[in-house]
Coordinates of C-alpha atoms and ligand atoms in Angstrom, one line a residue:
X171 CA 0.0 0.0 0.0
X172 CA 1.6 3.1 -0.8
X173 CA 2.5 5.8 1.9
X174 CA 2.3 9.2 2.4
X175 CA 6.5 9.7 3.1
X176 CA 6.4 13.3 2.8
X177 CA 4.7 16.7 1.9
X178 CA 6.7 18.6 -0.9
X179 CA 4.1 19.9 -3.1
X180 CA 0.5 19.4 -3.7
X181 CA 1.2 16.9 -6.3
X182 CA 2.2 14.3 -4.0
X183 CA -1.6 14.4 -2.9
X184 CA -4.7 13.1 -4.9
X185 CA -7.6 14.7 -4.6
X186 CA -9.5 11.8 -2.8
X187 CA -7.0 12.1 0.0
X188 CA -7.1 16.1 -0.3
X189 CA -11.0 15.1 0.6
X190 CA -10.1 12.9 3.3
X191 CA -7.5 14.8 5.1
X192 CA -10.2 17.5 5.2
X193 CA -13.1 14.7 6.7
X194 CA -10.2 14.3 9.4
X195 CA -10.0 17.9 9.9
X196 CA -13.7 17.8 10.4
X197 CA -13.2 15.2 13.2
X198 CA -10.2 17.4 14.8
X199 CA -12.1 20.7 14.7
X200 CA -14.7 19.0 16.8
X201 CA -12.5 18.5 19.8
X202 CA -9.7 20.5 19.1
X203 CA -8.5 20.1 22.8
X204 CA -10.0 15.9 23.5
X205 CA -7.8 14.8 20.5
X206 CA -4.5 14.8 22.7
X207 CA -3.4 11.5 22.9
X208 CA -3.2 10.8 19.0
X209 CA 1.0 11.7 18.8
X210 CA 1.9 11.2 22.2
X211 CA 5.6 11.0 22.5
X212 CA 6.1 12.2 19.0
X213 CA 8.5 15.5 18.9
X214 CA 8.3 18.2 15.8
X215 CA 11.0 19.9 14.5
X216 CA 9.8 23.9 12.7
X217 CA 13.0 24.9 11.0
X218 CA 12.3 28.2 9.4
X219 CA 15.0 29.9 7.2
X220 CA 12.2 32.8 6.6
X221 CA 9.8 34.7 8.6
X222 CA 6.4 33.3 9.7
X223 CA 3.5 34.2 11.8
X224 CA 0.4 31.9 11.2
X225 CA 2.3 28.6 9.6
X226 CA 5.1 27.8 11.9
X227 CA 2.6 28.2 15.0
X228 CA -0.1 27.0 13.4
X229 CA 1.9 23.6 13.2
X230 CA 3.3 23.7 16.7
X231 CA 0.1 24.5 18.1
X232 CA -1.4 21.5 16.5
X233 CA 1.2 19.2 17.7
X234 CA 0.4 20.5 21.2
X235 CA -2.9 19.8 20.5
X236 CA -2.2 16.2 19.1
X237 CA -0.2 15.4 22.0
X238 CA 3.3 15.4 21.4
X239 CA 6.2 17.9 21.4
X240 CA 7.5 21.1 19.4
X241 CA 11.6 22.1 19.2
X242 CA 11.7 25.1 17.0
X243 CA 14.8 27.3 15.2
X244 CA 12.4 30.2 13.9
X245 CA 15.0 31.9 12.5
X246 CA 18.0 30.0 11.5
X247 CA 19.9 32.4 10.1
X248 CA 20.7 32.6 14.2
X249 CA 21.6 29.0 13.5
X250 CA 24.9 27.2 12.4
X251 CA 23.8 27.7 9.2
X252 CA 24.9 31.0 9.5
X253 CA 28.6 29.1 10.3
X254 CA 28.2 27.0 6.3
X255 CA 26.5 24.4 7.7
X256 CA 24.4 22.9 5.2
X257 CA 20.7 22.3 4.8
X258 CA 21.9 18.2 4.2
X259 CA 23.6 18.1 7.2
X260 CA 21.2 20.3 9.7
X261 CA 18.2 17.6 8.4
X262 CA 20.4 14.5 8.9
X263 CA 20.8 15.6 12.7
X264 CA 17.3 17.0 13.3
X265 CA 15.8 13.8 11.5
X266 CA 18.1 11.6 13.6
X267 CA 17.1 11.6 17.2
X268 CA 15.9 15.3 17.6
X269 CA 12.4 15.0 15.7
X270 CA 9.7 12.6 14.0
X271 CA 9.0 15.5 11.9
X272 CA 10.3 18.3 10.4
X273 CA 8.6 21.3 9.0
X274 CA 10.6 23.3 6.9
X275 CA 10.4 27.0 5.6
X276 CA 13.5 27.6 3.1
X277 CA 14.2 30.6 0.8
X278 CA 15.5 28.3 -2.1
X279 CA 13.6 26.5 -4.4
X280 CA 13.6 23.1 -4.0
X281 CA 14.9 23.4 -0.5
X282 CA 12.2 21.1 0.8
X283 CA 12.8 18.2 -1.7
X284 CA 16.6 17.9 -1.5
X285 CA 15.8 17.7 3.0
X286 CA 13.0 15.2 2.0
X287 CA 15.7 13.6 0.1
X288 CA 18.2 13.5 3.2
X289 CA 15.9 13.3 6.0
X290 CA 14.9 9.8 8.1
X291 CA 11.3 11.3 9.1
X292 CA 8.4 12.7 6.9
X293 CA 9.5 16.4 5.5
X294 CA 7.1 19.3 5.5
X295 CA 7.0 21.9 2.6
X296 CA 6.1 25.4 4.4
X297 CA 7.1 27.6 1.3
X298 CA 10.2 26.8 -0.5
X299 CA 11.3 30.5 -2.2
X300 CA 8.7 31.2 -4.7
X301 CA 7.9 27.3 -5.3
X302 CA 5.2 26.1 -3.6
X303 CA 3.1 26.3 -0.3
X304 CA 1.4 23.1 -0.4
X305 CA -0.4 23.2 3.5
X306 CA -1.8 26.6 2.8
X307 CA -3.0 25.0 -0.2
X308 CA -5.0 22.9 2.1
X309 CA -6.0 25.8 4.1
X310 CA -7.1 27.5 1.1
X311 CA -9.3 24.8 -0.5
X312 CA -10.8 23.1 2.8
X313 CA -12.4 27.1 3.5
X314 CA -13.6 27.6 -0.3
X315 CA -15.2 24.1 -0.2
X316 CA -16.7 25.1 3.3
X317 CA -17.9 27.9 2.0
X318 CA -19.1 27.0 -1.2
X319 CA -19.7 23.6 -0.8
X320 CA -17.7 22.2 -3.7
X321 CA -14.8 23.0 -5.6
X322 CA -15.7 21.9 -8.9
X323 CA -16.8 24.7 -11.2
X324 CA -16.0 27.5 -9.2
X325 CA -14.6 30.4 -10.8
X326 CA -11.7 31.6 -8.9
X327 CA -10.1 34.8 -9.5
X328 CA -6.2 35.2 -8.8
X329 CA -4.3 38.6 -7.7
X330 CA -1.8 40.1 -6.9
X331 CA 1.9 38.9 -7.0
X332 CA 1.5 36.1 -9.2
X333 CA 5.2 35.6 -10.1
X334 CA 6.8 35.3 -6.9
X335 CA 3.8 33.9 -4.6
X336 CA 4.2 30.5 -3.7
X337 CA 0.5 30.2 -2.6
X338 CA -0.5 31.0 -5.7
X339 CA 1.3 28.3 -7.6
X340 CA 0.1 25.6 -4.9
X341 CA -3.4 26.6 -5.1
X342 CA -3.8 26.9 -9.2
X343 CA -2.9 23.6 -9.9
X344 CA -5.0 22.4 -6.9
X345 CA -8.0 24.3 -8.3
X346 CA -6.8 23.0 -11.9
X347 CA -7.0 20.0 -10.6
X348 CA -10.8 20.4 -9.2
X349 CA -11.9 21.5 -12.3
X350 CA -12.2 25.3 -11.4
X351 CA -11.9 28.2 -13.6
X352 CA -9.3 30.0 -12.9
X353 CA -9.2 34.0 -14.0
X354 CA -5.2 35.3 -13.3
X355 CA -5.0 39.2 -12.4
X356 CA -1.7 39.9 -11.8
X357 CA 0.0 43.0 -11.0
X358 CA 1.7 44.3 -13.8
X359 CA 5.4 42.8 -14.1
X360 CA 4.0 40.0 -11.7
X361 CA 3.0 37.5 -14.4
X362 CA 2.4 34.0 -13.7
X363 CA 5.5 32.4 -14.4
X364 CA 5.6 30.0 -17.9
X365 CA 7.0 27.4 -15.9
X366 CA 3.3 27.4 -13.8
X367 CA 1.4 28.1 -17.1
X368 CA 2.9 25.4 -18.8
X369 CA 2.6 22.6 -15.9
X370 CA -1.0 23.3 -15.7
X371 CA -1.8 22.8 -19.4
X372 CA 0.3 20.0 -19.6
X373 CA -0.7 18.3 -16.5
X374 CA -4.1 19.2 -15.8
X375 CA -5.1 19.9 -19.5
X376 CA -5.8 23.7 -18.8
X377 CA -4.9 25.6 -21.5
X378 CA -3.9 29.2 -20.6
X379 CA -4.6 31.9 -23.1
X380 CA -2.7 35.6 -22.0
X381 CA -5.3 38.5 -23.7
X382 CA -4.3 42.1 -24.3
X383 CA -3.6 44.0 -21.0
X384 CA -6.3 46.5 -20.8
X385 CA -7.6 48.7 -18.1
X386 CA -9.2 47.9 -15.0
X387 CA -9.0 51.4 -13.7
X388 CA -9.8 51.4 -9.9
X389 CA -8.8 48.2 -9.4
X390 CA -5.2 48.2 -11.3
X391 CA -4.9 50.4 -14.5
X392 CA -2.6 48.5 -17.6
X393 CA -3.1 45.0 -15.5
X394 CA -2.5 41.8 -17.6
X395 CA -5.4 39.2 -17.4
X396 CA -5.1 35.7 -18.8
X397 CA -8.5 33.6 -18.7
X398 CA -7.9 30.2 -17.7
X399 CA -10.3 27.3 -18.4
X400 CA -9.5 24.0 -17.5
X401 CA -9.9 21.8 -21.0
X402 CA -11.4 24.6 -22.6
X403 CA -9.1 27.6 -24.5
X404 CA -10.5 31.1 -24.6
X405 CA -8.5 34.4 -26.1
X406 CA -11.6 36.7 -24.8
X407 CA -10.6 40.2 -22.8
X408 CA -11.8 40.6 -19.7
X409 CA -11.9 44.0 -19.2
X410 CA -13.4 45.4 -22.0
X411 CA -14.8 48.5 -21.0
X412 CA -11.9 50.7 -19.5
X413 CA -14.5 53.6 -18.5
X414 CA -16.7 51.3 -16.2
X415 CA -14.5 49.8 -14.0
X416 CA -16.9 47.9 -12.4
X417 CA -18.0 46.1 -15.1
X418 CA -17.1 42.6 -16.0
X419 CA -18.2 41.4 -19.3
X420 CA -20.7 38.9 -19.2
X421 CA -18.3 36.0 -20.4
X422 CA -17.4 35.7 -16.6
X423 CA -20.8 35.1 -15.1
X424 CA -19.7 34.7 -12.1
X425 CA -16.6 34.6 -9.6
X426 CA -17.1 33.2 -6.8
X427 CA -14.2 33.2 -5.3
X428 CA -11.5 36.4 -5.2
X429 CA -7.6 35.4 -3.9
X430 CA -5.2 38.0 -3.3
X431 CA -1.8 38.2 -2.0
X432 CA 0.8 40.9 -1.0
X433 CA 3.8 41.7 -3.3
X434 CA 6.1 39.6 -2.3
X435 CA 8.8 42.4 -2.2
X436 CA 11.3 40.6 -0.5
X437 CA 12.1 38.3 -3.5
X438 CA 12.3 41.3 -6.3
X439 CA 15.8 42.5 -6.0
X440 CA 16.1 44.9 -8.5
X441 CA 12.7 45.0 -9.5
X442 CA 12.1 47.2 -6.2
X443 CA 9.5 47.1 -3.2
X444 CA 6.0 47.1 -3.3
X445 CA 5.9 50.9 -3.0
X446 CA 7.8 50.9 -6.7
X447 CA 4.8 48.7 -8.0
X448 CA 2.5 51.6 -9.1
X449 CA -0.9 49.7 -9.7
X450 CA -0.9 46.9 -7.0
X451 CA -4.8 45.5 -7.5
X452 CA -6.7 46.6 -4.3
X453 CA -10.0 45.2 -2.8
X454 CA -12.1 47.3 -1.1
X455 CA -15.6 48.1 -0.2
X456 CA -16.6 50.1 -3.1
X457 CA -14.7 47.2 -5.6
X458 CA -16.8 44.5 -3.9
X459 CA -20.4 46.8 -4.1
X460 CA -21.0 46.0 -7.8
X461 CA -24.1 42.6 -8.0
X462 CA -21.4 40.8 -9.4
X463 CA -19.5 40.4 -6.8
X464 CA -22.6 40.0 -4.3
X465 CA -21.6 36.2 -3.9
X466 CA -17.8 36.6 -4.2
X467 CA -15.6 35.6 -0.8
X468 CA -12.5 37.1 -0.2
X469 CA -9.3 35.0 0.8
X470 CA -5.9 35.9 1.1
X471 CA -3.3 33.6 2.7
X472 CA -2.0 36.8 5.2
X473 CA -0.1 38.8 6.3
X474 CA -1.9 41.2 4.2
X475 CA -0.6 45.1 3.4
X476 CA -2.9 47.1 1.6
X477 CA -4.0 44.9 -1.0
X478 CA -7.0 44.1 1.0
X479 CA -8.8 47.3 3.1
X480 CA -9.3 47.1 6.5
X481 CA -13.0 47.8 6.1
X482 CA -13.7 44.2 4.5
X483 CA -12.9 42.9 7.7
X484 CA -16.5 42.6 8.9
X485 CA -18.3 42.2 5.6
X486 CA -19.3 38.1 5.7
X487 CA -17.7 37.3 2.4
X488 CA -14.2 37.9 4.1
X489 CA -12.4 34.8 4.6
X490 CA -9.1 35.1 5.4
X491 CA -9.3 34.9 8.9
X492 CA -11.0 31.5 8.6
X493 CA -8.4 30.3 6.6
X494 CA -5.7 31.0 9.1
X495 CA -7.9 29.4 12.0
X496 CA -8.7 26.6 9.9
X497 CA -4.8 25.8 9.3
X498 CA -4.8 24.2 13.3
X499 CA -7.3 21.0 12.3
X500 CA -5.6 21.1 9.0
X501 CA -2.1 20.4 10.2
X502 CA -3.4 18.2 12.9
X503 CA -5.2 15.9 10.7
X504 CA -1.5 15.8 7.7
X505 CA 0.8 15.3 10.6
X506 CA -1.5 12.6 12.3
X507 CA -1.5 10.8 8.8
X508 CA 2.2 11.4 8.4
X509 CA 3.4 10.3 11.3
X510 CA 1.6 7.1 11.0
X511 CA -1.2 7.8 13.7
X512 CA -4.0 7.9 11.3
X513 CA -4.0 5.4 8.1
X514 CA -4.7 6.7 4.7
X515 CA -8.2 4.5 3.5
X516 CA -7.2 6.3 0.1
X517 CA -3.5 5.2 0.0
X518 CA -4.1 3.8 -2.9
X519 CA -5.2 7.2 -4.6
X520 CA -2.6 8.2 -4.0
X521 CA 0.3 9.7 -6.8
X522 CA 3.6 8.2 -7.9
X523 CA 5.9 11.1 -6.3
X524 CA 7.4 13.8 -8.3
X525 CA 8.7 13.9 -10.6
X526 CA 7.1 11.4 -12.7
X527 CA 8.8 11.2 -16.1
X528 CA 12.1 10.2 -17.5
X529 CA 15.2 11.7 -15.7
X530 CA 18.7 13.1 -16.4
X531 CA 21.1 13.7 -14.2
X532 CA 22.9 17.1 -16.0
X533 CA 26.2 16.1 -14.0
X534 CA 27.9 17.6 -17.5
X535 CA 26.2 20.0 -19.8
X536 CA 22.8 22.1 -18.6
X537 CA 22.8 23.2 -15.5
X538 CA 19.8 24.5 -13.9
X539 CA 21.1 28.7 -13.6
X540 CA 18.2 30.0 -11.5
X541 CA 19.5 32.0 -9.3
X542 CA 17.6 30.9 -6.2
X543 CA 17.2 27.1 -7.4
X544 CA 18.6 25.0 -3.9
X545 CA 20.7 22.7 -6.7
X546 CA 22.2 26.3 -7.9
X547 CA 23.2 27.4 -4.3
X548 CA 23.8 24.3 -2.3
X549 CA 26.2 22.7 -4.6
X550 CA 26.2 19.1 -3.0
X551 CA 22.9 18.6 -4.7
X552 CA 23.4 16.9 -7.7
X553 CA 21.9 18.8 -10.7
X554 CA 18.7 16.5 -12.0
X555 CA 16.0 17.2 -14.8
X556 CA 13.0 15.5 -15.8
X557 CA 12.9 15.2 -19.8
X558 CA 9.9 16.8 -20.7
X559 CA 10.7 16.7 -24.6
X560 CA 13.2 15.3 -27.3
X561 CA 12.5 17.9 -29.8
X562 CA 13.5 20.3 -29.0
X563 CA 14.9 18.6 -25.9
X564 CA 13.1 20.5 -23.0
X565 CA 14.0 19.8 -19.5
X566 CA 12.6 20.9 -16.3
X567 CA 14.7 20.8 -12.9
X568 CA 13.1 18.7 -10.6
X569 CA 14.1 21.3 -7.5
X570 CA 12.3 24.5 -9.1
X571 CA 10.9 23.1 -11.8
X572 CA 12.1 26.2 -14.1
X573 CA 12.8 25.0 -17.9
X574 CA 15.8 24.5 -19.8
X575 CA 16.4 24.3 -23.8
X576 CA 19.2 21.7 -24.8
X577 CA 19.9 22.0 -28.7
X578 CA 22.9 19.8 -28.6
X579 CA 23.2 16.0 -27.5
X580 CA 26.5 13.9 -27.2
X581 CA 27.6 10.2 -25.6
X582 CA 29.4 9.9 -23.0
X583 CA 33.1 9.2 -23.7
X584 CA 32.1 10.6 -27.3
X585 CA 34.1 13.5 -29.1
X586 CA 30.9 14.7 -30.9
X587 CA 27.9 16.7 -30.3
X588 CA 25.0 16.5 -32.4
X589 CA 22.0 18.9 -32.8
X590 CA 19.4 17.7 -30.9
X591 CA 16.9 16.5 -33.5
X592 CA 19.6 14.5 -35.7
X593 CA 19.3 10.9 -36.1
X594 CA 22.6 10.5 -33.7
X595 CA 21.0 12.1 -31.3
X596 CA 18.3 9.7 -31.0
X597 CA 20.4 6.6 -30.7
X598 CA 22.7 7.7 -27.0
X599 CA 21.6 5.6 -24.5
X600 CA 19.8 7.6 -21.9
X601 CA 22.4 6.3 -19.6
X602 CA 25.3 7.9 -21.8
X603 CA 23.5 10.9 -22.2
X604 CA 24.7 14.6 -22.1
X605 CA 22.8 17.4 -22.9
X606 CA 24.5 21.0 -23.9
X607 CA 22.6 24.0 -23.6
X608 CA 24.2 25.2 -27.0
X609 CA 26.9 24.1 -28.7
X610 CA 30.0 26.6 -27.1
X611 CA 29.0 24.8 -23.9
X612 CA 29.9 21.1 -25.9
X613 CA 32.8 22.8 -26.9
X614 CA 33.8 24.1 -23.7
X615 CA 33.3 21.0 -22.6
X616 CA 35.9 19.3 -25.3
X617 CA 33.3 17.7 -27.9
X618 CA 33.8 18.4 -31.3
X619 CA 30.7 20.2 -33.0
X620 CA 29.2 17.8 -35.6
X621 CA 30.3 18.9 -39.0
X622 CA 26.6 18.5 -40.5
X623 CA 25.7 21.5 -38.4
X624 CA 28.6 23.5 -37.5
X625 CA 27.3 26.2 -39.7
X626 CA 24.3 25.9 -37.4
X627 CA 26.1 26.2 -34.2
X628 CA 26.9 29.8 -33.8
X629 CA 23.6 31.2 -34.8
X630 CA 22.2 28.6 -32.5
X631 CA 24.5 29.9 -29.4
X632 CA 23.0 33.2 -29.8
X633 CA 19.7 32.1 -29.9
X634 CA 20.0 29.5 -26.9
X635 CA 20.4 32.7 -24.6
X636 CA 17.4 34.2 -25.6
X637 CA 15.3 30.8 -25.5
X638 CA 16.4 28.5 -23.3
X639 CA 15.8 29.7 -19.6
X640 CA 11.7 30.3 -19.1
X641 CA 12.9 34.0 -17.5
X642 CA 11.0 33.6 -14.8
Ligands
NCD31 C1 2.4 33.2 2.9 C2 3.8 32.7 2.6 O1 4.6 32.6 3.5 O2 4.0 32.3 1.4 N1 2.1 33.3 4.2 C3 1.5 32.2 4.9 O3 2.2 31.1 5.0 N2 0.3 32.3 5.3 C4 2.0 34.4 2.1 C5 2.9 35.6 2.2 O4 3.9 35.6 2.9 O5 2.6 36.6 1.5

């Protein structure tokens, strides 16, 4: 029967045990202070490498509540990391003796996976960098069904910092997954991400159209909105009529359901704070007035900044509030089931873990490059992709799932590297293989480009720049 090892991202959870793990939350909301017993004598580790309010007490709360323990480093900058030691090491000593658990916030992508990877007891995702947030997910989807009463069909509007929020990222391919609708408002210059577009046409079949930017005046002037719908394309604007704010077109009959989150300001660099970002969507009163929105709940996975006024704080359609709360029986009911306490009756629902397809290890040739990826900073981590293509041959790193071109293919031991779509190509072993981003990197790296295409190769170095990272 297979086991629930880990938490890394919402992928490693099938929607029949999404629905059970709630019907468990159910149970521990009941008697949030009778359930103490359940993980007696179990300890949990909360290793946070970034700030947290709601999640990291959240957790320990609920493991006082289930009975057992909480050691916590909230901020382990304080901690020997701070002296090189690395995030390997740090889970190999937790996991040992000190913990049954370990929760982990990490400002790398992929941070989470490579501890999962290293770690004796079940691993925690609680926000890897940008990546994914899979427990507020849970949070996030346990409220809208409370509220709504299913999740299927639901038209969910996104907002905000769509780029760098990781609890945006969780929750669309959950909702993707449900067979919502999803309509993305980001902030300008806070796109969704291609890598997240293209992971929820190609696993969940929804294909993303991005329409013309057009105004939305008092909610964010010049915004970019993509309409997503799950099996079914549209290229429609939203926001056709710049002069009436207000006014949706009647394409989107409904939304039931508005998500917004705070820039995420600590992860632009150079692109500035949230003060530089001059037309940040806001929800307020006024916004929320029009019929449209006379069914439309409010979430936001906090802490909020302006995004959100404080005057929707009493209106019922607010939500966020409930979402925090509701992250206690949430927790309660994963770590229960991870710790072995409670038995999955939909084990068998459950997904192969990620990654699922063919991989390669890139110890020569593409490397992943993103900046904060954990195989870019923590350089024990082996660099691994999962092929996603073979022409051209597309690759995804399997820490932050960001894409990578390869237009030239070589053996092993060979001399010579071929452009990926010859016949040569096609015949390596995938156990000899080595894939080169373009071909100055095969010739850096002492293959000989093949003479077929060697006209081919510096016009193709040029363009593997511009192609081969998603930029985001
Ligand atoms: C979020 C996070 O850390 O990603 N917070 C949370 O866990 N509730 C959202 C945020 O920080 O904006």
């Amino acid at each position: 029967m297979a086991v629930l090892r880990h938490l890394i991202s919402i992928d490693d959870l099938s929607n029949e045990t999404i629905r059970e793990i709630f019907r468990i939350a159910d149970e521990m909301s009941k008697g949030l202070r009778t359930t103490k017993g359940l993980a007696t004598g179990n300890i949990l580790a909360t290793i946070f490498y970034e700030p947290s309010t709601r999640t990291r007490l959240s957790f320990e709360s609920a493991m006082w509540r289930l009975g057992g323990g909480v050691i916590s480093c909230a901020n382990m900058r304080d901690s020997s990391s701070s002296k090189g030691e690395s995030l390997a090491d740090m889970v190999r000593v937790v996991g040992g003796s000190y913990a049954d658990c370990i929760v982990l916030r990490h400002d790398l992508e992929g941070a989470s996976r490579v501890a999962a990877a290293y770690s004796n007891v079940p691993v925690i995702n609680a926000g890897d960098g940008s990546h994914e947030h899979p427990t507020q997910t849970l949070c996030d989807l346990y409220t809208l069904e409370k509220e709504k009463g299913h999740l299927e069909g639901l038209t969910v509007t996104l907002c905000g910092d769509l780029r760098f929020s990781r609890t945006i990222h969780s929750l669309a391919y959950a909702l993707a997954r449900f067979g919502a609708d999803l309509v993305l408002i980001p902030a300008p210059g806070l796109e969704m991400p291609e890598y997240v577009l293209r992971a929820l046409q190609s696993r969940y079949g929804c294909q993303p159209d991005r329409v013309e930017a057009s105004e939305f005046r008092q909610l964010a002037p010049s915004v970019d909105a993509v309409y997503l719908t799950p099996n079914r394309p549209h290229q429609l604007s939203l926001f056709t009529k710049p002069s009436e704010p207000h006014h949706l077109p009647d394409l989107v009959k409904k939304i039931d359901a508005l998500y917004m989150t705070r820039a995420q300001d600590e992860r632009y660099g150079a692109l500035g704070t949230q003060a530089d970002l001059p037309h940040y969507p806001v929800v307020d009163p006024a916004f929320l007035q029009s019929p449209r929105f006379r069914d439309t709940v409010v979430m936001h996975p906090l802490p909020r900044r302006k995004e959100i006024s404080y005057d929707l704080d009493r209106d019922p359609r607010s939500l966020y509030f409930k979402q925090a709360e509701r992250g206690v029986p949430i927790r309660m009911a994963l770590m229960a089931v991870l710790l072995g306490r409670l038995t999955l009756e939909t084990a068998d629902t459950l997904p192969p873990p990620t990654p699922r397809g063919e991989l390669y290890p890139g110890k020569l040739g593409v490397q992943c490059g993103h900046e904060t990826c954990v195989s870019h900073v923590e350089d024990y981590v082996p660099p691994l992709f999962e092929i996603l293509e073979r022409n051209p041959w597309r690759l995804r790193c399997v820490y932050c799932e960001r894409e990578k071109v390869g237009r030239y293919v070589a053996s092993v031991g060979g001399r010579v590297a071929h452009p990926g779509q010859a016949p040569e190509a096609r015949r390596i072993k995938p156990a000899n293989l080595i894939v080169f981003e373009d071909a100055s990197q095969a010739a850096a790296a002492g293959y000989t480009i093949s003479a077929k295409d060697s006209d081919a190769a510096s016009r193709d170095s040029e363009e593997s720049s511009a192609m081969g990272d998603d930029g985001s």
